[in-house]
CSV table of N, CA and C in Angstrom, one decimal:
chain,number,residue,atom,x,y,z
A,244,MET,N,-29.3,-97.0,43.9
A,244,MET,CA,-28.8,-96.0,42.5
A,244,MET,C,-28.5,-94.4,42.9
A,245,THR,N,-27.8,-94.1,41.6
A,245,THR,CA,-27.4,-93.0,41.7
A,245,THR,C,-28.1,-92.0,41.1
A,246,LYS,N,-29.1,-90.9,41.5
A,246,LYS,CA,-30.3,-90.7,40.7
A,246,LYS,C,-30.2,-90.1,39.3
A,247,ALA,N,-30.7,-90.3,38.5
A,247,ALA,CA,-30.2,-89.0,37.1
A,247,ALA,C,-30.0,-87.5,37.3
A,248,ILE,N,-29.2,-87.6,36.4
A,248,ILE,CA,-28.4,-86.7,36.2
A,248,ILE,C,-29.8,-85.1,36.5
A,249,PHE,N,-30.5,-84.1,35.8
A,249,PHE,CA,-31.1,-83.1,35.6
A,249,PHE,C,-30.7,-82.6,34.9
A,250,CYS,N,-31.8,-82.5,33.4
A,250,CYS,CA,-30.9,-81.3,32.8
A,250,CYS,C,-32.3,-80.6,32.4
A,251,PRO,N,-32.2,-79.5,32.2
A,251,PRO,CA,-33.7,-78.2,32.4
A,251,PRO,C,-33.7,-78.5,30.7
A,252,LEU,N,-34.7,-77.2,29.9
A,252,LEU,CA,-34.3,-77.6,28.7
A,252,LEU,C,-35.7,-76.3,28.4
A,253,LYS,N,-35.0,-76.1,27.3
A,253,LYS,CA,-36.3,-74.6,26.8
A,253,LYS,C,-36.8,-75.7,25.8
A,254,ASN,N,-38.7,-75.3,25.4
A,254,ASN,CA,-39.2,-76.2,24.9
A,254,ASN,C,-38.6,-76.8,23.0
A,255,LYS,N,-38.4,-75.0,23.0
A,255,LYS,CA,-37.6,-76.2,21.1
A,255,LYS,C,-36.4,-77.8,21.4
A,256,TYR,N,-35.7,-77.0,22.6
A,256,TYR,CA,-35.3,-77.8,21.9
A,256,TYR,C,-35.2,-79.0,22.9
A,257,PHE,N,-36.6,-79.6,23.9
A,257,PHE,CA,-36.6,-80.5,24.3
A,257,PHE,C,-37.6,-81.0,23.5
A,258,GLN,N,-38.4,-80.3,22.6
A,258,GLN,CA,-39.1,-81.4,21.3
A,258,GLN,C,-37.6,-81.5,20.4
A,259,LEU,N,-36.6,-81.2,20.1
A,259,LEU,CA,-35.8,-82.1,19.4
A,259,LEU,C,-35.1,-83.1,20.4
A,260,PHE,N,-35.2,-83.5,21.0
A,260,PHE,CA,-34.8,-84.5,21.4
A,260,PHE,C,-35.9,-85.5,21.8
A,261,SER,N,-36.5,-84.8,22.1
A,261,SER,CA,-38.2,-86.4,22.2
A,261,SER,C,-38.8,-86.7,20.4
A,262,GLU,N,-38.2,-85.8,19.5
A,262,GLU,CA,-38.0,-85.8,17.7
A,262,GLU,C,-36.6,-87.3,17.4
A,263,GLY,N,-36.3,-87.1,18.4
A,263,GLY,CA,-34.8,-88.0,18.3
A,263,GLY,C,-34.0,-87.2,17.3
A,264,LYS,N,-34.1,-86.0,16.9
A,264,LYS,CA,-33.4,-85.0,16.0
A,264,LYS,C,-32.3,-84.9,17.3
A,265,LYS,N,-32.3,-84.1,17.9
A,265,LYS,CA,-30.4,-83.8,19.0
A,265,LYS,C,-30.4,-85.4,19.9
A,266,THR,N,-28.5,-85.3,20.0
A,266,THR,CA,-29.0,-86.8,20.7
A,266,THR,C,-27.7,-85.9,21.4
A,267,VAL,N,-27.1,-84.9,21.9
A,267,VAL,CA,-26.0,-84.1,21.8
A,267,VAL,C,-26.8,-82.8,23.0
A,268,GLU,N,-25.9,-82.5,25.0
A,268,GLU,CA,-26.3,-81.0,24.7
A,268,GLU,C,-24.8,-80.5,25.4
A,269,LEU,N,-24.9,-79.0,24.9
A,269,LEU,CA,-24.4,-78.6,24.8
A,269,LEU,C,-24.0,-77.8,26.4
A,270,ARG,N,-22.9,-77.7,27.4
A,270,ARG,CA,-23.2,-77.1,28.1
A,270,ARG,C,-22.2,-76.5,29.1
A,271,SER,N,-22.1,-75.2,29.6
A,271,SER,CA,-20.6,-74.8,30.4
A,271,SER,C,-19.9,-76.1,31.1
A,272,ILE,N,-19.2,-75.9,31.1
A,272,ILE,CA,-17.4,-76.3,32.4
A,272,ILE,C,-17.9,-76.5,33.8
A,273,ASN,N,-19.1,-74.8,34.0
A,273,ASN,CA,-18.9,-74.4,35.8
A,273,ASN,C,-21.0,-74.9,35.2
A,274,SER,N,-21.6,-75.4,34.8
A,274,SER,CA,-23.3,-75.2,34.9
A,274,SER,C,-23.3,-76.6,35.5
A,275,PRO,N,-23.7,-76.0,36.6
A,275,PRO,CA,-24.7,-77.6,37.2
A,275,PRO,C,-24.6,-78.8,36.6
A,276,VAL,N,-25.8,-79.3,35.2
A,276,VAL,CA,-25.2,-80.6,34.5
A,276,VAL,C,-24.5,-80.8,34.3
A,277,ALA,N,-23.5,-79.8,34.2
A,277,ALA,CA,-22.1,-80.3,33.7
A,277,ALA,C,-21.0,-81.9,34.5
A,278,LYS,N,-21.2,-80.2,36.0
A,278,LYS,CA,-20.7,-81.3,37.0
A,278,LYS,C,-21.8,-82.0,37.1
A,279,GLN,N,-22.2,-82.4,37.3
A,279,GLN,CA,-22.9,-83.9,37.4
A,279,GLN,C,-22.8,-85.0,36.5
A,280,ALA,N,-22.6,-83.8,35.1
A,280,ALA,CA,-22.5,-85.5,34.3
A,280,ALA,C,-20.7,-85.3,34.4
A,281,LEU,N,-19.9,-85.1,34.8
A,281,LEU,CA,-18.4,-85.2,34.6
A,281,LEU,C,-18.5,-85.8,35.8
A,282,LYS,N,-19.4,-86.5,37.2
A,282,LYS,CA,-19.2,-86.2,37.9
A,282,LYS,C,-19.3,-87.8,38.2
A,283,HIS,N,-20.9,-88.1,37.4
A,283,HIS,CA,-21.0,-89.6,37.7
A,283,HIS,C,-21.0,-89.9,35.6
A,284,GLY,N,-20.7,-89.2,35.1
A,284,GLY,CA,-19.9,-90.5,33.7
A,284,GLY,C,-20.3,-90.8,32.5
A,285,ALA,N,-19.9,-91.2,31.6
A,285,ALA,CA,-20.6,-92.2,31.6
A,285,ALA,C,-21.4,-93.0,31.6
A,286,GLY,N,-21.9,-93.4,31.4
A,286,GLY,CA,-23.3,-94.5,31.7
A,286,GLY,C,-24.2,-94.4,32.7
A,287,SER,N,-24.6,-93.0,32.6
A,287,SER,CA,-24.5,-92.1,34.5
A,287,SER,C,-26.7,-92.5,33.7
A,288,LEU,N,-27.6,-92.2,33.9
A,288,LEU,CA,-28.7,-91.4,32.9
A,288,LEU,C,-28.7,-89.9,33.5
A,289,ILE,N,-29.5,-89.7,32.5
A,289,ILE,CA,-29.9,-88.5,32.5
A,289,ILE,C,-30.7,-88.5,32.5
A,290,GLU,N,-31.6,-86.9,33.1
A,290,GLU,CA,-33.5,-86.9,32.6
A,290,GLU,C,-33.2,-85.3,31.8
A,291,MET,N,-33.8,-85.7,31.3
A,291,MET,CA,-33.9,-83.4,29.8
A,291,MET,C,-36.0,-83.8,30.4
A,292,ARG,N,-36.2,-82.3,30.9
A,292,ARG,CA,-36.7,-81.8,31.6
A,292,ARG,C,-37.0,-80.8,30.3
A,293,GLU,N,-38.6,-80.7,30.3
A,293,GLU,CA,-39.0,-79.4,29.2
A,293,GLU,C,-38.6,-78.1,30.8
A,294,GLY,N,-38.1,-77.8,30.6
A,294,GLY,CA,-38.3,-76.5,32.2
A,294,GLY,C,-37.8,-76.7,33.0
A,295,TYR,N,-38.9,-76.9,34.0
A,295,TYR,CA,-37.6,-77.5,35.7
A,295,TYR,C,-39.1,-78.7,35.6
A,296,ARG,N,-40.9,-78.1,35.7
A,296,ARG,CA,-41.8,-78.8,35.9
A,296,ARG,C,-42.5,-79.9,34.8
A,297,GLY,N,-41.8,-79.5,33.9
A,297,GLY,CA,-42.8,-79.9,32.4
A,297,GLY,C,-42.3,-81.6,32.5
A,298,ASN,N,-42.7,-81.4,31.1
A,298,ASN,CA,-43.1,-83.4,30.6
A,298,ASN,C,-40.8,-83.8,30.4
A,299,LYS,N,-41.5,-85.0,30.8
A,299,LYS,CA,-39.4,-85.3,30.7
A,299,LYS,C,-39.6,-86.8,29.7
A,300,LEU,N,-37.6,-86.7,29.2
A,300,LEU,CA,-37.7,-88.1,29.2
A,300,LEU,C,-36.6,-88.7,29.7
A,301,LEU,N,-35.4,-89.2,29.8
A,301,LEU,CA,-34.6,-90.0,30.4
A,301,LEU,C,-34.0,-90.9,29.6
A,302,TYR,N,-33.0,-90.4,29.0
A,302,TYR,CA,-31.6,-91.2,28.5
A,302,TYR,C,-30.3,-91.3,29.7
A,303,LYS,N,-29.5,-92.9,28.3
A,303,LYS,CA,-28.9,-92.8,29.1
A,303,LYS,C,-27.0,-91.9,28.6
A,304,VAL,N,-25.9,-91.8,29.7
A,304,VAL,CA,-25.2,-91.4,28.7
A,304,VAL,C,-24.7,-92.1,28.1
A,305,GLU,N,-23.6,-91.6,27.0
A,305,GLU,CA,-23.1,-92.3,26.8
A,305,GLU,C,-21.2,-92.3,26.6
A,306,LYS,N,-21.2,-90.5,25.7
A,306,LYS,CA,-20.0,-89.8,26.1
A,306,LYS,C,-19.9,-88.4,26.6
A,307,ILE,N,-19.1,-88.0,27.7
A,307,ILE,CA,-18.5,-86.6,27.3
A,307,ILE,C,-17.6,-86.4,27.2
A,308,GLU,N,-17.0,-85.6,26.0
A,308,GLU,CA,-16.3,-84.0,25.2
A,308,GLU,C,-16.4,-83.9,26.4
A,309,ILE,N,-14.8,-82.7,26.5
A,309,ILE,CA,-14.4,-81.3,27.1
A,309,ILE,C,-14.4,-80.3,25.7
A,310,TYR,N,-14.4,-79.7,25.9
A,310,TYR,CA,-13.5,-78.9,24.8
A,310,TYR,C,-13.3,-77.1,25.4
A,311,ASP,N,-12.1,-76.7,25.7
A,311,ASP,CA,-12.2,-75.5,26.0
A,311,ASP,C,-12.3,-74.3,25.4
A,312,LYS,N,-12.7,-74.1,23.5
A,312,LYS,CA,-13.8,-73.1,23.8
A,312,LYS,C,-14.6,-73.7,23.2
A,313,VAL,N,-15.8,-73.4,22.6
A,313,VAL,CA,-16.4,-73.6,21.3
A,313,VAL,C,-16.6,-73.9,20.0
A,314,GLY,N,-15.4,-72.7,19.8
A,314,GLY,CA,-14.6,-73.2,18.3
A,314,GLY,C,-13.9,-74.4,18.3
A,315,ASP,N,-13.6,-75.5,19.4
A,315,ASP,CA,-12.9,-76.3,19.2
A,315,ASP,C,-14.3,-77.6,18.8
A,316,ILE,N,-15.5,-77.2,18.7
A,316,ILE,CA,-15.7,-78.2,18.7
A,316,ILE,C,-16.0,-79.0,16.9
A,317,ALA,N,-16.4,-79.9,17.1
A,317,ALA,CA,-16.0,-80.7,15.8
A,317,ALA,C,-17.3,-79.9,15.1
A,318,ASP,N,-17.9,-80.3,14.1
A,318,ASP,CA,-19.2,-79.9,13.1
A,318,ASP,C,-20.3,-81.1,13.4
A,319,GLU,N,-19.9,-81.8,13.2
A,319,GLU,CA,-20.7,-83.5,13.5
A,319,GLU,C,-21.3,-82.8,14.9
A,320,VAL,N,-20.0,-82.7,16.0
A,320,VAL,CA,-21.5,-83.1,17.0
A,320,VAL,C,-22.2,-80.9,17.1
A,321,LEU,N,-22.2,-80.3,16.6
A,321,LEU,CA,-23.4,-79.4,16.9
A,321,LEU,C,-23.7,-79.4,15.8
A,322,GLU,N,-23.7,-80.4,15.3
A,322,GLU,CA,-25.4,-81.3,14.3
A,322,GLU,C,-25.7,-81.4,15.5
A,323,LYS,N,-25.2,-82.5,15.4
A,323,LYS,CA,-26.1,-83.3,17.1
A,323,LYS,C,-26.5,-82.8,18.2
A,324,ALA,N,-25.8,-81.8,18.0
A,324,ALA,CA,-27.0,-80.7,19.2
A,324,ALA,C,-28.3,-79.8,18.8
A,325,CYS,N,-28.5,-79.5,17.6
A,325,CYS,CA,-28.7,-79.2,16.2
A,325,CYS,C,-28.5,-77.7,17.1
A,326,VAL,N,-27.3,-76.8,16.8
A,326,VAL,CA,-26.8,-75.6,17.3
A,326,VAL,C,-25.8,-75.1,16.5
A,327,THR,N,-25.7,-74.2,15.4
A,327,THR,CA,-24.7,-72.9,14.9
A,327,THR,C,-24.0,-72.9,15.7
A,328,ARG,N,-22.7,-72.8,15.3
A,328,ARG,CA,-21.6,-71.9,16.8
A,328,ARG,C,-22.1,-71.3,16.9
A,329,ASP,N,-22.2,-69.8,16.4
A,329,ASP,CA,-22.8,-68.6,16.2
A,329,ASP,C,-24.2,-69.4,17.5
A,330,GLU,N,-24.8,-69.8,17.1
A,330,GLU,CA,-26.1,-69.9,18.8
A,330,GLU,C,-24.7,-70.9,19.4
A,331,ALA,N,-24.1,-71.4,20.3
A,331,ALA,CA,-23.2,-72.3,20.6
A,331,ALA,C,-23.0,-71.3,21.5
A,332,LEU,N,-22.4,-70.4,20.7
A,332,LEU,CA,-21.4,-69.2,21.1
A,332,LEU,C,-22.0,-68.1,21.9
A,333,SER,N,-23.1,-67.4,21.4
A,333,SER,CA,-23.8,-66.9,22.2
A,333,SER,C,-24.8,-66.7,23.7
A,334,VAL,N,-24.7,-69.0,23.0
A,334,VAL,CA,-25.8,-69.6,24.6
A,334,VAL,C,-24.1,-69.7,26.0
A,335,ILE,N,-23.5,-69.6,25.7
A,335,ILE,CA,-22.2,-69.9,26.3
A,335,ILE,C,-21.3,-69.8,26.6
A,336,GLY,N,-21.2,-68.8,25.3
A,336,GLY,CA,-20.1,-68.5,25.8
A,336,GLY,C,-18.3,-68.8,25.8
A,337,GLU,N,-17.0,-67.2,25.3
A,337,GLU,CA,-16.1,-68.2,25.2
A,337,GLU,C,-15.5,-69.1,26.4
A,338,GLY,N,-16.7,-69.4,27.1
A,338,GLY,CA,-15.0,-70.5,28.4
A,338,GLY,C,-15.3,-72.2,27.8
A,339,ALA,N,-14.5,-72.8,28.7
A,339,ALA,CA,-14.6,-74.4,27.7
A,339,ALA,C,-16.4,-74.8,28.3
A,340,LEU,N,-16.8,-75.4,27.5
A,340,LEU,CA,-17.0,-77.0,27.7
A,340,LEU,C,-17.3,-77.8,27.5
A,341,VAL,N,-18.8,-78.5,28.2
A,341,VAL,CA,-19.2,-80.5,27.6
A,341,VAL,C,-20.1,-80.9,26.1
A,342,ALA,N,-19.6,-81.8,26.4
A,342,ALA,CA,-20.6,-82.7,25.5
A,342,ALA,C,-21.3,-83.4,25.5
A,343,ILE,N,-22.4,-83.6,26.3
A,343,ILE,CA,-22.8,-84.6,26.7
A,343,ILE,C,-24.2,-85.1,25.6
A,344,HIS,N,-23.2,-86.9,25.5
A,344,HIS,CA,-23.9,-87.6,24.4
A,344,HIS,C,-25.2,-88.7,24.8
A,345,VAL,N,-25.6,-88.6,24.7
A,345,VAL,CA,-27.5,-90.1,24.8
A,345,VAL,C,-27.4,-90.1,23.7
A,346,ARG,N,-28.1,-91.4,24.9
A,346,ARG,CA,-29.0,-92.5,23.6
A,346,ARG,C,-30.4,-93.0,24.9
A,347,ALA,N,-31.5,-92.8,23.5
A,347,ALA,CA,-33.3,-93.7,24.1
A,347,ALA,C,-32.1,-94.8,25.2
A,348,ARG,N,-33.2,-95.2,26.3
A,348,ARG,CA,-33.0,-95.8,26.6
A,348,ARG,C,-33.5,-96.7,27.1
A,349,LYS,N,-32.9,-97.8,27.2
A,349,LYS,CA,-34.0,-99.8,26.0
A,349,LYS,C,-34.9,-99.6,27.4
């Protein structure tokens, strides 16, 4: 079995995942999380971790979308990621990025 994709999160975003409000994680295409997600693809497991050693949640990757820039992201994807376009731009920057859509493991 393939090891789960490791995705450390700030407390705010971990809480949104744990409450079921956040179902999409946005990452720069060059980040370790994005590289692992693209390598393993949909159907793989992803471990959302509060920081590097905190609580964890295990999800299944439903799909992965690639965008050339933050401006290309659909509004509904930003809503599912619980960020505004400006927040995404300030964190990710101008380059390409991935949207990792997840669902709770059953």
